[in-house]
Amino acid sequence: MKKYEVALIDIPMFSNAKVYPLIEAYATAPQALGRLLAIWYSDIGELNQVMVLREFETASDLDAERERMMLGGKPFGLDNELMLGLNLSTYAAFPFLPPVETGARGPVYEVRTYGIKPEGVAATIEAWKGAYAARHAVSPC
C-alpha cells in the first residue's frame, strides 16, 4: 500500500527562493526513494513554512528514506540556518481514492487535514466513499 509523507519545514523569513531548489534536488536525487509530488508555501496561516508532499510505494521505502534523511545530515538538503524546524507525518490514502495528480492547478491551494479517532477509521472511509464523487465535482481532492 502506498504511503504519503507530509513534511512541514520551518524556514527563515524571505528564504523561499533559496530553499525550493535544495528541497527539489534532495527529493529527486538518484538515491532518493519515493516521488516528489508537491512543494507549497503558506501565505495564510502558518507563515515561513514549506509543505512537501512525497509518495512512497511501500512503508519500507518510506522508512529507508527517513533513515537517509536523519542519518545523512542536511534533511531535504537544508542546513540548520535554513531549516528551523521539521515535522514529518505519514498517511495512507483511502482505498477508493485515485492516485495523487500533480501539476499546476492555480495560484491558491487549500490543504485540509482531518483528525480521525482510531475507532472511527472504517466508518470514516465508508462515509467518504459515499460522498467522494459529489465532493470531488465541487472541489477536486
XYZ file of N, CA and C in Angstrom, residues 8-78:
213
model
N 6.521 19.336 7.035
C 6.355 20.768 7.288
C 7.702 21.288 7.761
N 8.265 22.187 6.974
C 9.607 22.700 7.239
C 9.510 24.183 7.565
N 9.949 24.544 8.752
C 10.007 25.947 9.137
C 11.298 26.539 8.601
N 11.166 27.673 7.927
C 12.323 28.311 7.290
C 12.405 29.774 7.711
N 13.576 30.376 7.561
C 13.694 31.804 7.881
C 12.881 32.659 6.904
N 12.468 33.804 7.370
C 11.744 34.742 6.529
C 12.570 35.083 5.283
N 11.905 35.163 4.155
C 12.491 35.546 2.871
C 13.474 34.512 2.308
N 13.410 33.273 2.754
C 14.349 32.270 2.238
C 13.701 31.301 1.253
N 12.441 31.528 0.887
C 11.734 30.613 -0.015
C 12.519 30.319 -1.282
N 12.969 31.343 -1.962
C 13.658 31.144 -3.245
C 14.936 30.326 -3.080
N 15.531 30.366 -1.919
C 16.761 29.619 -1.667
C 16.477 28.155 -1.349
N 15.390 27.883 -0.600
C 15.153 26.512 -0.139
C 14.473 25.622 -1.182
N 13.633 26.170 -2.049
C 12.903 25.327 -3.002
C 13.824 24.476 -3.870
N 14.833 25.054 -4.511
C 15.696 24.213 -5.354
C 16.446 23.157 -4.547
N 16.804 23.461 -3.305
C 17.507 22.492 -2.465
C 16.588 21.324 -2.100
N 15.341 21.632 -1.757
C 14.370 20.588 -1.429
C 14.113 19.712 -2.656
N 13.903 20.334 -3.787
C 13.632 19.578 -5.013
C 14.813 18.683 -5.379
N 16.025 19.200 -5.301
C 17.212 18.404 -5.631
C 17.341 17.218 -4.679
N 17.082 17.425 -3.414
C 17.189 16.358 -2.422
C 16.148 15.265 -2.693
N 14.915 15.682 -2.939
C 13.814 14.734 -3.097
C 13.819 14.007 -4.441
N 14.573 14.519 -5.400
C 14.627 13.874 -6.718
C 16.007 13.300 -7.028
N 16.899 13.307 -6.055
C 18.248 12.748 -6.254
C 18.145 11.260 -6.596
N 19.121 10.726 -7.324
C 19.075 9.309 -7.710
C 18.901 8.354 -6.529
N 19.466 8.672 -5.378
C 19.363 7.781 -4.219
C 18.063 7.961 -3.441
N 17.281 8.964 -3.785
C 16.027 9.229 -3.061
C 14.994 8.165 -3.397
N 14.338 7.691 -2.379
C 13.217 6.789 -2.576
C 11.950 7.624 -2.544
N 10.943 7.193 -3.239
C 9.704 7.956 -3.255
C 9.687 8.937 -4.410
N 8.554 9.592 -4.535
C 8.336 10.534 -5.635
C 7.847 11.858 -5.063
N 8.528 12.925 -5.447
C 8.123 14.268 -5.028
C 6.848 14.631 -5.769
N 5.817 14.990 -5.019
C 4.540 15.371 -5.616
C 4.309 16.870 -5.610
N 4.729 17.546 -4.544
C 4.439 18.971 -4.448
C 5.299 19.639 -3.387
N 5.539 20.918 -3.619
C 6.158 21.796 -2.634
C 5.298 23.062 -2.595
N 4.798 23.400 -1.414
C 3.973 24.594 -1.254
C 4.539 25.475 -0.148
N 4.189 26.736 -0.182
C 4.455 27.623 0.942
C 3.126 28.247 1.353
N 3.070 28.770 2.546
C 1.827 29.343 3.042
C 1.908 30.862 3.099
N 0.837 31.482 2.628
C 0.665 32.925 2.754
C -0.379 33.254 3.811
N -1.192 32.270 4.134
C -2.227 32.436 5.149
C -2.034 31.291 6.134
N -2.115 31.585 7.394
C -1.912 30.550 8.405
C -0.474 30.578 8.887
N 0.115 29.420 8.984
C 1.497 29.287 9.476
C 2.459 29.860 8.431
N 3.066 30.979 8.732
C 3.971 31.623 7.775
C 5.376 31.060 7.916
N 6.190 31.305 6.888
C 7.579 30.840 6.864
C 7.639 29.323 7.034
N 6.724 28.661 6.352
C 6.670 27.211 6.413
C 6.469 26.668 4.997
N 7.199 25.611 4.696
C 7.089 24.928 3.413
C 6.491 23.556 3.677
N 5.560 23.157 2.820
C 4.971 21.821 2.904
C 5.466 21.017 1.705
N 5.983 19.834 1.989
C 6.473 18.939 0.948
C 5.645 17.664 0.999
N 5.112 17.261 -0.147
C 4.329 16.034 -0.243
C 5.090 15.036 -1.106
N 5.344 13.847 -0.522
C 6.027 12.781 -1.260
C 5.218 11.490 -1.162
N 5.350 10.668 -2.208
C 4.655 9.386 -2.281
C 5.677 8.260 -2.265
N 5.361 7.199 -1.533
C 6.243 6.034 -1.434
C 5.451 4.785 -1.778
N 6.068 3.884 -2.527
C 5.395 2.643 -2.925
C 5.109 1.747 -1.736
N 6.002 1.745 -0.747
C 5.833 0.878 0.417
C 6.250 1.617 1.683
N 5.807 1.086 2.803
C 6.229 1.630 4.094
C 7.729 1.446 4.281
N 8.280 0.365 3.734
C 9.730 0.126 3.837
C 10.518 1.201 3.098
N 10.028 1.614 1.941
C 10.692 2.697 1.204
C 10.661 3.987 2.009
N 9.526 4.280 2.614
C 9.421 5.489 3.428
C 10.383 5.423 4.615
N 10.436 4.268 5.273
C 11.357 4.106 6.406
C 12.801 4.307 5.976
N 13.178 3.730 4.839
C 14.555 3.863 4.354
C 14.867 5.316 4.004
N 13.911 6.016 3.430
C 14.127 7.425 3.089
C 14.257 8.274 4.348
N 13.476 7.978 5.369
C 13.600 8.706 6.631
C 14.972 8.461 7.248
N 15.440 7.236 7.158
C 16.773 6.928 7.686
C 17.838 7.706 6.925
N 17.714 7.772 5.599
C 18.662 8.567 4.791
C 18.630 10.022 5.237
N 17.446 10.517 5.505
C 17.297 11.917 5.895
C 17.917 12.185 7.263
N 17.641 11.334 8.216
C 18.081 11.587 9.580
C 19.562 11.284 9.794
N 20.082 10.276 9.119
C 21.484 9.911 9.327
C 22.434 10.597 8.358
N 21.911 11.066 7.245
C 22.766 11.654 6.220
C 23.096 13.117 6.451
N 22.435 13.743 7.384
C 22.662 15.171 7.613
C 21.953 16.005 6.564
N 21.682 17.230 6.867
C 21.003 18.161 5.975
C 19.708 17.581 5.406
N 18.714 17.316 6.245
C 17.434 16.836 5.724
C 16.886 17.786 4.658
N 16.425 17.234 3.583
C 15.925 17.989 2.432
C 16.979 18.944 1.868
N 18.246 18.657 2.134
C 19.326 19.482 1.618
C 19.498 20.801 2.348
N 18.862 20.937 3.511
C 18.873 22.207 4.245
C 19.710 22.094 5.507
